[in-house]
Coordinates of C-alpha atoms in Angstrom, one line a residue:
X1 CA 287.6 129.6 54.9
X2 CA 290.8 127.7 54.6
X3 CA 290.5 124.9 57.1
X4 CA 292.2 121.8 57.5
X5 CA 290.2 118.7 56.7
X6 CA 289.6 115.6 59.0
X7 CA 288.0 112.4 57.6
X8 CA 286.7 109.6 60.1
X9 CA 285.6 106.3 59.0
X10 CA 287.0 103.3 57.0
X11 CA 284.4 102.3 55.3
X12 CA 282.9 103.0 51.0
X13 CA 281.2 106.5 51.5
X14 CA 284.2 107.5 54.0
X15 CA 286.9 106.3 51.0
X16 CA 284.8 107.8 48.3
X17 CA 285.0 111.1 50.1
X18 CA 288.5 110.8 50.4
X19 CA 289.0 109.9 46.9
X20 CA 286.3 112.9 45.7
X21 CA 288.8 115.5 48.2
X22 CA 291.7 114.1 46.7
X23 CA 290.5 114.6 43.2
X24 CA 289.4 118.2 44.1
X25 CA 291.7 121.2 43.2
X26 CA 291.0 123.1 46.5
X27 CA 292.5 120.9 48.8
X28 CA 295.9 120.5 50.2
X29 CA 296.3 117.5 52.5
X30 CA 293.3 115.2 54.3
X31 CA 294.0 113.5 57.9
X32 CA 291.9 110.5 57.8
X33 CA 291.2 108.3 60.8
X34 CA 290.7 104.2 59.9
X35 CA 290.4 102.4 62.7
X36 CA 291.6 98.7 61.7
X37 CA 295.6 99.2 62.2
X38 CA 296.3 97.0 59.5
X39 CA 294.2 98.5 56.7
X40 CA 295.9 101.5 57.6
X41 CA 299.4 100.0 57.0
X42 CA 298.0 98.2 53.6
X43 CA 296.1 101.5 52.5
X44 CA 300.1 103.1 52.4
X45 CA 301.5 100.7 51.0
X46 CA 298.8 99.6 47.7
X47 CA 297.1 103.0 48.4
X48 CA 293.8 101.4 47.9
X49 CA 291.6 100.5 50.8
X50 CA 291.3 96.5 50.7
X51 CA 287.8 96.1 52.1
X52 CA 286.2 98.8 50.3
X53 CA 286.1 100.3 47.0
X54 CA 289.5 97.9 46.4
X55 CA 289.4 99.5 42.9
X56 CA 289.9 102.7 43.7
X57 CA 293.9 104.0 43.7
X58 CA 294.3 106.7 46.5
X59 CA 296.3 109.8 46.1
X60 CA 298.8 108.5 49.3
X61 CA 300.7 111.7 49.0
X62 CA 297.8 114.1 50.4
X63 CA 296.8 112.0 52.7
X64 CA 297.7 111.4 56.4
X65 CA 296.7 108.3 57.9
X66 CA 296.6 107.2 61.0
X67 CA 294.0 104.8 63.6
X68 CA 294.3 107.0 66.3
X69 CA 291.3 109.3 66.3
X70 CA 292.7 111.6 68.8
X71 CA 295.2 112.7 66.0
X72 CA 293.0 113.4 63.4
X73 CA 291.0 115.3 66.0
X74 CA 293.6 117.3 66.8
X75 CA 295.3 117.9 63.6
X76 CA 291.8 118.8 61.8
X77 CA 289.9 122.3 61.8
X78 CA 287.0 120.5 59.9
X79 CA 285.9 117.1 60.6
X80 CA 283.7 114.9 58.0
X81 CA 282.0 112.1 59.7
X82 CA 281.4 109.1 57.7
X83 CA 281.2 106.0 60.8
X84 CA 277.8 104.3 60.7
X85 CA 275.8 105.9 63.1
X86 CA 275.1 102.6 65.0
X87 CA 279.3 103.3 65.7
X88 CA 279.3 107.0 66.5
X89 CA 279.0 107.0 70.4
X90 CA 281.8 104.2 70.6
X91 CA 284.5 105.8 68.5
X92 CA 283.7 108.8 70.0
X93 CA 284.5 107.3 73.4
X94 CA 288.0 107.3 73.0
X95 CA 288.3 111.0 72.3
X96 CA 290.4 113.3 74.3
X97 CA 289.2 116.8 73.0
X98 CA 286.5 119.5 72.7
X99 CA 284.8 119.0 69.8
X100 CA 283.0 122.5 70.2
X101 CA 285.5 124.8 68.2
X102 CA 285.5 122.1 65.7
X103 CA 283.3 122.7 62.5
X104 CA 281.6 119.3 62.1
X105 CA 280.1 117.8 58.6
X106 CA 278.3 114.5 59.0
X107 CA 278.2 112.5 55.7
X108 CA 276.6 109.7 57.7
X109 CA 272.6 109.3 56.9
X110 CA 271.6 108.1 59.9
X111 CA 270.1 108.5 63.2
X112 CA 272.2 107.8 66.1
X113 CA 270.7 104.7 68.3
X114 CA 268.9 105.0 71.3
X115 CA 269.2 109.2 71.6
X116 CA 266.8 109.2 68.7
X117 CA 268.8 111.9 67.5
X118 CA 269.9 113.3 63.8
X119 CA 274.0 113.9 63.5
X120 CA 273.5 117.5 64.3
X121 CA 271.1 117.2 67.3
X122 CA 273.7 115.2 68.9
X123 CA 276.6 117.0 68.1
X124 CA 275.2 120.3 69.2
X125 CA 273.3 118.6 72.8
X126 CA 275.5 116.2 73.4
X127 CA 279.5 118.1 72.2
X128 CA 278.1 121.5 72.5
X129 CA 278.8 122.3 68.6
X130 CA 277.4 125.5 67.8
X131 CA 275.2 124.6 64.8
X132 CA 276.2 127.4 62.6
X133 CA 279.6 125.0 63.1
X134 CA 277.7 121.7 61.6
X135 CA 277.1 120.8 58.3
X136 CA 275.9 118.0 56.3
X137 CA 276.6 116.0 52.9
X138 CA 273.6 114.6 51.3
X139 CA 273.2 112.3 47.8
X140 CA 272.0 111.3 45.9
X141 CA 275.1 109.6 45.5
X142 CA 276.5 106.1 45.5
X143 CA 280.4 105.5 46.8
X144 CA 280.3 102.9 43.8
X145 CA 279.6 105.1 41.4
X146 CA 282.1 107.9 42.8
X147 CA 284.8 105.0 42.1
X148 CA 284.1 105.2 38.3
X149 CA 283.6 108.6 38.2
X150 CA 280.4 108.4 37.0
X151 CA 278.6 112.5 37.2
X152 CA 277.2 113.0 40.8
X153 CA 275.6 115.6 42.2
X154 CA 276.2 116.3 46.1
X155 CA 274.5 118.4 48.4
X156 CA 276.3 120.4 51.3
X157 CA 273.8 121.7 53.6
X158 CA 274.4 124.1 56.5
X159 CA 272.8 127.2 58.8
X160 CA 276.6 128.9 58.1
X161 CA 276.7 129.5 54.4
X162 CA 280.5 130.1 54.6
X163 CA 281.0 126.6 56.0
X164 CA 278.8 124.9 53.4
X165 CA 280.5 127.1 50.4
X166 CA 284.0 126.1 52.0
X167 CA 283.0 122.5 52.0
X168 CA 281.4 121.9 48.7
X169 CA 284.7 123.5 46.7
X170 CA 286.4 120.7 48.4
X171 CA 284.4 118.2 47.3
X172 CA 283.9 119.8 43.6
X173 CA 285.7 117.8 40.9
X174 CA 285.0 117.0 37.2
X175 CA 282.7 114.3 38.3
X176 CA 281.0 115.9 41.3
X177 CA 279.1 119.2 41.1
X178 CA 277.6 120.7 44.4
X179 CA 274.3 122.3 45.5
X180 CA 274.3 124.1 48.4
X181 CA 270.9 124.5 51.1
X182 CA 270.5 126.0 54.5
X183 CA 267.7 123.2 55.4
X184 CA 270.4 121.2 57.5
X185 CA 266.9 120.0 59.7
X186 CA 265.4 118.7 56.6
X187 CA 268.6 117.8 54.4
X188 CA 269.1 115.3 57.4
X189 CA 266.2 113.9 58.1
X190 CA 265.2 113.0 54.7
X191 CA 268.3 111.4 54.1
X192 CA 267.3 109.2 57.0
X193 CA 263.5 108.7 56.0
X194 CA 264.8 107.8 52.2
X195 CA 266.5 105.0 54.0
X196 CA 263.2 103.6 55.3
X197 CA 261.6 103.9 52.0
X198 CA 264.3 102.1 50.3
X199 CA 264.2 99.2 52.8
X200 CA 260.0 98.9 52.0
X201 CA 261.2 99.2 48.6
X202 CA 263.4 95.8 48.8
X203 CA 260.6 94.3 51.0
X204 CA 258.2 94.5 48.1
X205 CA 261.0 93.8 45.8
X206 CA 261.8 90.6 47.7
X207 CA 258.0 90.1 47.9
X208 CA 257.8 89.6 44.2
X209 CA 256.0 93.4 43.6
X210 CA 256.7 94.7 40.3
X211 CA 258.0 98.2 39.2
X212 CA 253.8 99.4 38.8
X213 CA 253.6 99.3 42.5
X214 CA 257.1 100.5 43.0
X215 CA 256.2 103.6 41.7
X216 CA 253.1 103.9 43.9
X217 CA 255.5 103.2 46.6
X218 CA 258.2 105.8 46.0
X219 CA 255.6 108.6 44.7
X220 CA 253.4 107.7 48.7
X221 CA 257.4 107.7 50.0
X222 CA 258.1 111.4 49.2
X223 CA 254.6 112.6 50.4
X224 CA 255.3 111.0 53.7
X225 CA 259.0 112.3 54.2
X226 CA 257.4 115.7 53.4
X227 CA 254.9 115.4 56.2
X228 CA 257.5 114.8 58.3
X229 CA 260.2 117.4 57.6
X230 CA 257.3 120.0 57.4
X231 CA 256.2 118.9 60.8
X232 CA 259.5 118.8 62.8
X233 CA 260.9 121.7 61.0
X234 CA 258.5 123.7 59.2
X235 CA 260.4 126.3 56.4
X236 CA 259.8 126.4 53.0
X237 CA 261.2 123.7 51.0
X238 CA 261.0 122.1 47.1
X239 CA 260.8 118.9 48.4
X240 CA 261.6 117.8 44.6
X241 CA 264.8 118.9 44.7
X242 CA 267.9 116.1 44.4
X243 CA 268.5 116.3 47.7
X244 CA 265.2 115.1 48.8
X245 CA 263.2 113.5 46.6
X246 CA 266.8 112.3 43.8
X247 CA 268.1 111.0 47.2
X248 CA 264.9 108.8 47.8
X249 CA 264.7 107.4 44.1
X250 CA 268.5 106.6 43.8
X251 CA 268.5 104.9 47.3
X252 CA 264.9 103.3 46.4
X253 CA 265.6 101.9 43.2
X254 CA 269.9 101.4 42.6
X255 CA 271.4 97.8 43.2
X256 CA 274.3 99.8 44.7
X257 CA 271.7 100.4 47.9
X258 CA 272.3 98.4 50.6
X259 CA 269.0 99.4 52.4
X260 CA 267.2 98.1 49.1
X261 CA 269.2 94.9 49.3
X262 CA 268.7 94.6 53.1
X263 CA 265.0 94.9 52.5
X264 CA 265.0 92.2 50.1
X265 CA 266.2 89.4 52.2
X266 CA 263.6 90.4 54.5
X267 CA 261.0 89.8 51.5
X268 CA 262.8 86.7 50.6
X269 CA 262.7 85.3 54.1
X270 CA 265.5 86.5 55.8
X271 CA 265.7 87.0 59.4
X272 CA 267.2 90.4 60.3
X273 CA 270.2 88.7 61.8
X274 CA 270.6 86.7 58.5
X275 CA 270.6 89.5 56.4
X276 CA 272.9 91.1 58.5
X277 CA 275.8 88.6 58.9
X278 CA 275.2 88.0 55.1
X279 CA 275.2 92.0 53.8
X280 CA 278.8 92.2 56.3
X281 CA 277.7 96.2 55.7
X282 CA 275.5 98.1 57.8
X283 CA 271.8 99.2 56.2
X284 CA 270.9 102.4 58.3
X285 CA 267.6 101.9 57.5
X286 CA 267.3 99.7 60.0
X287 CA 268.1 101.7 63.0
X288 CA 266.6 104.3 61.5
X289 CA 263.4 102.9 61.8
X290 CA 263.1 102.6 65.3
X291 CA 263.9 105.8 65.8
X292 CA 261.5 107.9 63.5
X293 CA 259.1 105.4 64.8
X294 CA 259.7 107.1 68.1
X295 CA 259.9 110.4 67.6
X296 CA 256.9 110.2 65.4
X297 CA 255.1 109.2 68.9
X298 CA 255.0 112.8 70.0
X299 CA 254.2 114.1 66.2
X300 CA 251.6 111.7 64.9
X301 CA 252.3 112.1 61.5
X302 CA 250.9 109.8 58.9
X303 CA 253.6 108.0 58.1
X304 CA 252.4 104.3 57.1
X305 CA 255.4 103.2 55.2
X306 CA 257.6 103.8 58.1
X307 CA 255.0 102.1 60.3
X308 CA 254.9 99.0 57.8
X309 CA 259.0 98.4 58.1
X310 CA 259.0 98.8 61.6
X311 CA 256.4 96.5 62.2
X312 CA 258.2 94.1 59.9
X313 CA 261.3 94.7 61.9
X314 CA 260.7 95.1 65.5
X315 CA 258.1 93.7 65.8
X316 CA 258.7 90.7 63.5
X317 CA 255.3 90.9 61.9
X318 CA 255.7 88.6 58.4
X319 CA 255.9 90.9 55.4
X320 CA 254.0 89.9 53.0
X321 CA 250.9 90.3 55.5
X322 CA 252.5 93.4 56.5
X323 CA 252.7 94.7 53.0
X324 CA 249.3 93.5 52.0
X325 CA 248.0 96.2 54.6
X326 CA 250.2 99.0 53.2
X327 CA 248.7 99.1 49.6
X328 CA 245.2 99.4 51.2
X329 CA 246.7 102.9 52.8
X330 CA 248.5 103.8 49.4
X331 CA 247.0 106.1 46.8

């Protein structure tokens, strides 16, 4: 499958994939999309990204830039999503063109707000996108650590095993090596539930909890993303592998984790509106939340962690009252 790749977003994970395509020996040229017109102009000329992974020296000359999404649309056979999902729907809005004949890889890790949908949910209800056409890239992986080239493993899952194959050469280099799944259901959801866990993971942190009860916390963390995936889309799964339970502990436990670090101000005191205007990033943990929380209306799942941080969150219940609960339900 020789397909022309698309990269939208502006952000870390969006320039680490660039940088991790660039890198890779089965690529050609990459269209990327960055909104903010002047980054663009500065990305050509330093070819580094000024706001985000600054460090990082771009390969300029396989690259075509541009902030018009419509272009990048146009030009790409294969499109990698890596906008916040908070941001999808708006950027989307300016779009001019079918998406369904477009194969779609969402490298996003979050839930989109208000539909209460994962990336390929939406994408196939809402753009008609076949789902043997959608894809997604999970961890565990940090952009930061993609910067250094420091070894990281990626998962590409997908229904279309061709597509997934075609996408995980692209993104194989000497410092990334690729598994491949067809659990694109699970893949996805538990790269939005490891979010959660990592923000009750900086809650305690924040809290003053030590690494004993962080382990509790994580170990109760994979049971409970487990329950879910197995409810909402029962197959058979090793929930140990990296892409689910390596995902949770690197999000849970790194300093590069912004959920983690999100959830600590909230320990510490934070409001969420604090945390937010100080982080300047976007934790999707925190929309996440609200949207499990929802969906797990209709399933009923156990699922007191998620519970805890949504209480903690939406509700504005104080945390350390909120937390104090929690360990009674942990085992």
């Amino acid at each position: 499958m020789n397909k022309t790749i698309g990269i939208l977003g502006g952000g870390s994970w969006a320039t680490a994939l660039i940088k991790i395509i660039c890198d890779s020996e089965n690529t050609n040229r990459i269209n990327w999309f960055v909104r903010n017109s002047e980054n663009v102009e500065y990305i050509k000329k330093h070819r580094r990204n000024k706001f985000y992974l600054s460090s990082v020296e771009l390969n300029i000359d396989r690259i075509s830039l541009c902030n018009n999404i419509n272009d990048v649309i146009k030009k790409s056979d294969v499109l990698i999503f890596a906008i916040p999902s908070a941001f999808i729907k708006n950027a989307l809005s300016k779009n001019k063109f079918s998406l369904s004949d477009k194969y779609i890889i969402s490298a996003v890790k979050g839930i989109i707000p208000d539909e209460n949908l994962i990336f390929a949910e939406y994408f196939n209800q809402k753009y008609k996108v076949p789902i043997h056409h959608i894809g997604i890239i999970a961890g565990p992986c940090h952009a930061e650590e993609i910067a250094g080239e420091r070894l990281s493993y990626l998962t590409v899952a997908s229904e279309n095993s061709d597509l997934a194959d075609s996408v995980g050469k692209n993104l194989k280099t000497h410092y990334t090596k690729i598994n491949i799944s067809d659990d694109i259901y699970g893949t996805e959801y538990s790269a939005v539930l490891k979010n959660i866990s990592a923000l009750a993971s900086g809650i305690c942190h924040g809290l003053g909890y030590g690494d004993n009860f962080q382990a509790v916390l994580v170990s109760n963390a994979i049971r409970e993303i487990k329950r879910f995936v197995d409810t909402v889309h029962p197959i058979t799964r090793d929930i140990k592998n990296s892409a689910y339970l390596g995902d949770l502990l690197v999000t849970a436990y790194s300093k590069f984790s912004r959920n983690r670090i999100f959830g600590t101000m909230i320990g510490k005191g934070y409001s969420v509106k604090a945390a937010q205007l100080e982080m300047k990033m976007i934790a999707e943990g925190y929309y996440a939340v609200k949207g499990i929380y929802e969906i797990n209306k209709k399933y009923k799942i156990d699922m007191p962690i998620t519970d805890a941080v949504y209480h903690i969150l939406y509700e504005k219940k104080i945390p350390k009252e909120e937390i104090l609960k929690l360990t009674e339900r942990l085992t």
